[in-house]
mmCIF file with all atom_site columns, C-alpha atoms in Angstrom:
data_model
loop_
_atom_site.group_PDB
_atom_site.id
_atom_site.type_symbol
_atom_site.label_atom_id
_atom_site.label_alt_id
_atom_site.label_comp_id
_atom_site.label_asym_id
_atom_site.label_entity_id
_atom_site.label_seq_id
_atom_site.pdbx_PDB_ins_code
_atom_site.Cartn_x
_atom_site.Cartn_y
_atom_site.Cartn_z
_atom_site.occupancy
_atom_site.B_iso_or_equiv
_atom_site.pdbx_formal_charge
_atom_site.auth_seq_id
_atom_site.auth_comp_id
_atom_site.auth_asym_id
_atom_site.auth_atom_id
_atom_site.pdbx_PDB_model_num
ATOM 1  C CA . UNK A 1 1  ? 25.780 13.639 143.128 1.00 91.00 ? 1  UNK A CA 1
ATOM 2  C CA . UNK A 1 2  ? 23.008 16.219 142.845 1.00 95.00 ? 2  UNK A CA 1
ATOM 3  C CA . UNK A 1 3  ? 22.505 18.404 139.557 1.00 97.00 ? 3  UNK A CA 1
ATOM 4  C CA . UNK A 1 4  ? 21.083 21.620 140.655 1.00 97.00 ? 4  UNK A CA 1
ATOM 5  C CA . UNK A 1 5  ? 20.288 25.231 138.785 1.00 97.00 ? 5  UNK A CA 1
ATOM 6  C CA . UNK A 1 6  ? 22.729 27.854 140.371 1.00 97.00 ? 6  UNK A CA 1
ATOM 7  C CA . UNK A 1 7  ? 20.215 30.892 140.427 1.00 96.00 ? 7  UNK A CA 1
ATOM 8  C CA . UNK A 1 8  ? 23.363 33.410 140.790 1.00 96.00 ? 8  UNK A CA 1
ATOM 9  C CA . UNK A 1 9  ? 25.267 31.836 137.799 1.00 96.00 ? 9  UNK A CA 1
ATOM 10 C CA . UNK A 1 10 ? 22.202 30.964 135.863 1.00 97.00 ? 10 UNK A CA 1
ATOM 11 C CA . UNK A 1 11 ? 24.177 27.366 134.970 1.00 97.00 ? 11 UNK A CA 1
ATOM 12 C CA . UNK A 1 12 ? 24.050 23.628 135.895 1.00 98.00 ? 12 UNK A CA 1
ATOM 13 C CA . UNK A 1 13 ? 25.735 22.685 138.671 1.00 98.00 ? 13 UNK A CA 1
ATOM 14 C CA . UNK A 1 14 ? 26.660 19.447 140.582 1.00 97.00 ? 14 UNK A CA 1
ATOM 15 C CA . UNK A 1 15 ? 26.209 19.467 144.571 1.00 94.00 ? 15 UNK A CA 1
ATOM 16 C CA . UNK A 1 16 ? 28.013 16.643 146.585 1.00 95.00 ? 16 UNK A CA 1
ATOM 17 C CA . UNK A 1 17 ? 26.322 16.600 150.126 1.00 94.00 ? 17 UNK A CA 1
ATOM 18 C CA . UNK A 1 18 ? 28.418 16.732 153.284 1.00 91.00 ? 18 UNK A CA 1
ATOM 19 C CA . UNK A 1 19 ? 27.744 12.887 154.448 1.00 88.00 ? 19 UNK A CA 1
ATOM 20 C CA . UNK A 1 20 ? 25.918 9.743  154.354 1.00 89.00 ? 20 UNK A CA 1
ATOM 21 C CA . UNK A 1 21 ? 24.882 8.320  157.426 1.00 82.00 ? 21 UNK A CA 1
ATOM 22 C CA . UNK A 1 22 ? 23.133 4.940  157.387 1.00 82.00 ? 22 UNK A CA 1
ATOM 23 C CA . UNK A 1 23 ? 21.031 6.297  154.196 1.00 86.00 ? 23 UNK A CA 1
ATOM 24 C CA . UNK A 1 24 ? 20.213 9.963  155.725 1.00 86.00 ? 24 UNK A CA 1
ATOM 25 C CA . UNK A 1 25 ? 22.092 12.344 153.285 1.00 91.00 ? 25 UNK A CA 1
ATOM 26 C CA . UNK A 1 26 ? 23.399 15.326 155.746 1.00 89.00 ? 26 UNK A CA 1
ATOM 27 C CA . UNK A 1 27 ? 24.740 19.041 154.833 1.00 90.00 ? 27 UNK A CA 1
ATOM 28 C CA . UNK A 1 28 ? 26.120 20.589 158.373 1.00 87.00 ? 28 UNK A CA 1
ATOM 29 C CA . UNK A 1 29 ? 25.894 24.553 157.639 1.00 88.00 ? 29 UNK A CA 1
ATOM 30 C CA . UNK A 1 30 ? 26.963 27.020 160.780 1.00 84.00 ? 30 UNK A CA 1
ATOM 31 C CA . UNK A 1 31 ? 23.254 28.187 160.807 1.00 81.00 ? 31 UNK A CA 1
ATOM 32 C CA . UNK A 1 32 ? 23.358 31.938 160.085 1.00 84.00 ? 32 UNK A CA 1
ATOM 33 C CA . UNK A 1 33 ? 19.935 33.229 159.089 1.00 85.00 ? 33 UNK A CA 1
ATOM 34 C CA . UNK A 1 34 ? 22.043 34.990 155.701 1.00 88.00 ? 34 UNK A CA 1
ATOM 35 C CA . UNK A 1 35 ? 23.964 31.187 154.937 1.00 88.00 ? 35 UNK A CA 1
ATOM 36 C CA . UNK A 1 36 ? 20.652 29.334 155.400 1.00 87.00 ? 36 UNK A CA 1
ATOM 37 C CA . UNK A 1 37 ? 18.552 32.105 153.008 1.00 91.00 ? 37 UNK A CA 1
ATOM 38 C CA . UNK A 1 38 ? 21.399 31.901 150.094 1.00 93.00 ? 38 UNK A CA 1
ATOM 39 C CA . UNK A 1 39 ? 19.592 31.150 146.719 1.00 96.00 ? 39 UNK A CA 1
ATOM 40 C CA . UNK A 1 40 ? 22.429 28.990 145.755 1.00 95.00 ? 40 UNK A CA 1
ATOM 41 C CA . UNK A 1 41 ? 22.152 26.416 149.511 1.00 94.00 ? 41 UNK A CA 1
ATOM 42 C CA . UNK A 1 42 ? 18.021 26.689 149.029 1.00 95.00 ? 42 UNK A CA 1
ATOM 43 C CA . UNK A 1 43 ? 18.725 25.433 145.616 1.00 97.00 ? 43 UNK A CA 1
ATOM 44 C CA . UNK A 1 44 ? 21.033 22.671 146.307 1.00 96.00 ? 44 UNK A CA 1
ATOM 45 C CA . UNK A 1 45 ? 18.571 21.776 149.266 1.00 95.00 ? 45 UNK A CA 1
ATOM 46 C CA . UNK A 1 46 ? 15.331 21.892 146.908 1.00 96.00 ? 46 UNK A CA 1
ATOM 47 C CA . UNK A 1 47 ? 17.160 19.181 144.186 1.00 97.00 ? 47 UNK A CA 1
ATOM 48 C CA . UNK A 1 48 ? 18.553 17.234 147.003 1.00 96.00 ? 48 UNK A CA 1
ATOM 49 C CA . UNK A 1 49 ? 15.187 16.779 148.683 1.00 94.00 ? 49 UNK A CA 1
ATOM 50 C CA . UNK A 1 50 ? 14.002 15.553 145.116 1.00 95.00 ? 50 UNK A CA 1
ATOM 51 C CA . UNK A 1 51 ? 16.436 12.818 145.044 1.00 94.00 ? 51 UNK A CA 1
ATOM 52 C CA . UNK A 1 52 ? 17.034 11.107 148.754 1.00 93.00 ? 52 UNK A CA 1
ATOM 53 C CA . UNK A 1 53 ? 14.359 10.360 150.923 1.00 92.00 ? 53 UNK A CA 1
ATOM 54 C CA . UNK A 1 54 ? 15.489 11.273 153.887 1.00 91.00 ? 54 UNK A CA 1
ATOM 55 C CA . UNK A 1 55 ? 17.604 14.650 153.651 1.00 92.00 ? 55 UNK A CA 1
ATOM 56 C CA . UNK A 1 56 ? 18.485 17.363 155.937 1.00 88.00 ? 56 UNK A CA 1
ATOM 57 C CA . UNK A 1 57 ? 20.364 20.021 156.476 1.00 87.00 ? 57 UNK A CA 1
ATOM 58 C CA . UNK A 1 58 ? 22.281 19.837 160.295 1.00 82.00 ? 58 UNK A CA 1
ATOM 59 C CA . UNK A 1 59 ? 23.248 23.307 162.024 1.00 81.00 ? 59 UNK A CA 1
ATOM 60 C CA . UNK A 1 60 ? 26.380 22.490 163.500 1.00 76.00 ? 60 UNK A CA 1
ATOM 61 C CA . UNK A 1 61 ? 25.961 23.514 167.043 1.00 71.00 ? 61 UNK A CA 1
ATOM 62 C CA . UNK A 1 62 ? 22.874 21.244 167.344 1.00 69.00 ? 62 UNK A CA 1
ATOM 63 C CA . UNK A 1 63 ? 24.963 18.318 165.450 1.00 68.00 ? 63 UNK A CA 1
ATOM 64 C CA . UNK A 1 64 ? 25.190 16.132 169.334 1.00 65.00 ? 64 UNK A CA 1
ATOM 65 C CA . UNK A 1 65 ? 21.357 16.625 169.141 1.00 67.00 ? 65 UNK A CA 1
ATOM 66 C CA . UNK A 1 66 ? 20.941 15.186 165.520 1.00 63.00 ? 66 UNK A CA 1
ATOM 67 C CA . UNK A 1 67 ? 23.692 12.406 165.587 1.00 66.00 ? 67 UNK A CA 1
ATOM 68 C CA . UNK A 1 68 ? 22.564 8.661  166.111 1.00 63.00 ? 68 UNK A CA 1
ATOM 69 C CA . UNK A 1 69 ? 23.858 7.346  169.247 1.00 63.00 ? 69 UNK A CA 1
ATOM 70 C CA . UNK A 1 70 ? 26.163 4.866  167.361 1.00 58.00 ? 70 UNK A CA 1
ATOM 71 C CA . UNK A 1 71 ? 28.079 8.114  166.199 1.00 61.00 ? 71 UNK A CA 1
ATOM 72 C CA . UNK A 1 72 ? 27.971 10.034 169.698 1.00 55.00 ? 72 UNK A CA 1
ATOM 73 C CA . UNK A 1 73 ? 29.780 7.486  171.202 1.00 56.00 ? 73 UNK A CA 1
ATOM 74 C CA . UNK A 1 74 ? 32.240 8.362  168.333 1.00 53.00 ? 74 UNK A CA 1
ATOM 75 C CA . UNK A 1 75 ? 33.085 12.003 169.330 1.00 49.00 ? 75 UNK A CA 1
#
């Protein structure tokens, strides 16, 4: 759980990240220049980065390049 300011709602908000793999927290996005630039994703990204250590955000059409090879094998 992540508690983040939603800059379009001007409110609180709680962010639950995509996946937890072996301690990296991971948020796949499709990559568009317009999704990554959304106040609301650089917000989420910004308290996220605050809390875990070791955060990132994965486009999906590089995901084969980011995954560990324990998960390749996998897919």
């Amino acid at each position: 759980r992540v508690p983040y300011w939603d800059p379009v709602d001007q409110k609180q908000r709680t962010y639950f990240p995509d996946f937890n793999v072996r301690g990296e927290i991971v948020e796949i996005k499709q990559g568009s220049k317009k999704e990554l630039n959304d106040p609301i994703v650089v917000a989420k990204a910004s308290a996220a980065s605050k809390i875990f250590e070791h955060y990132s955000i994965v486009i999906r059409r590089k995901i084969k390049k980011w995954l560990p090879n324990f998960l390749l094998k996998t897919i």
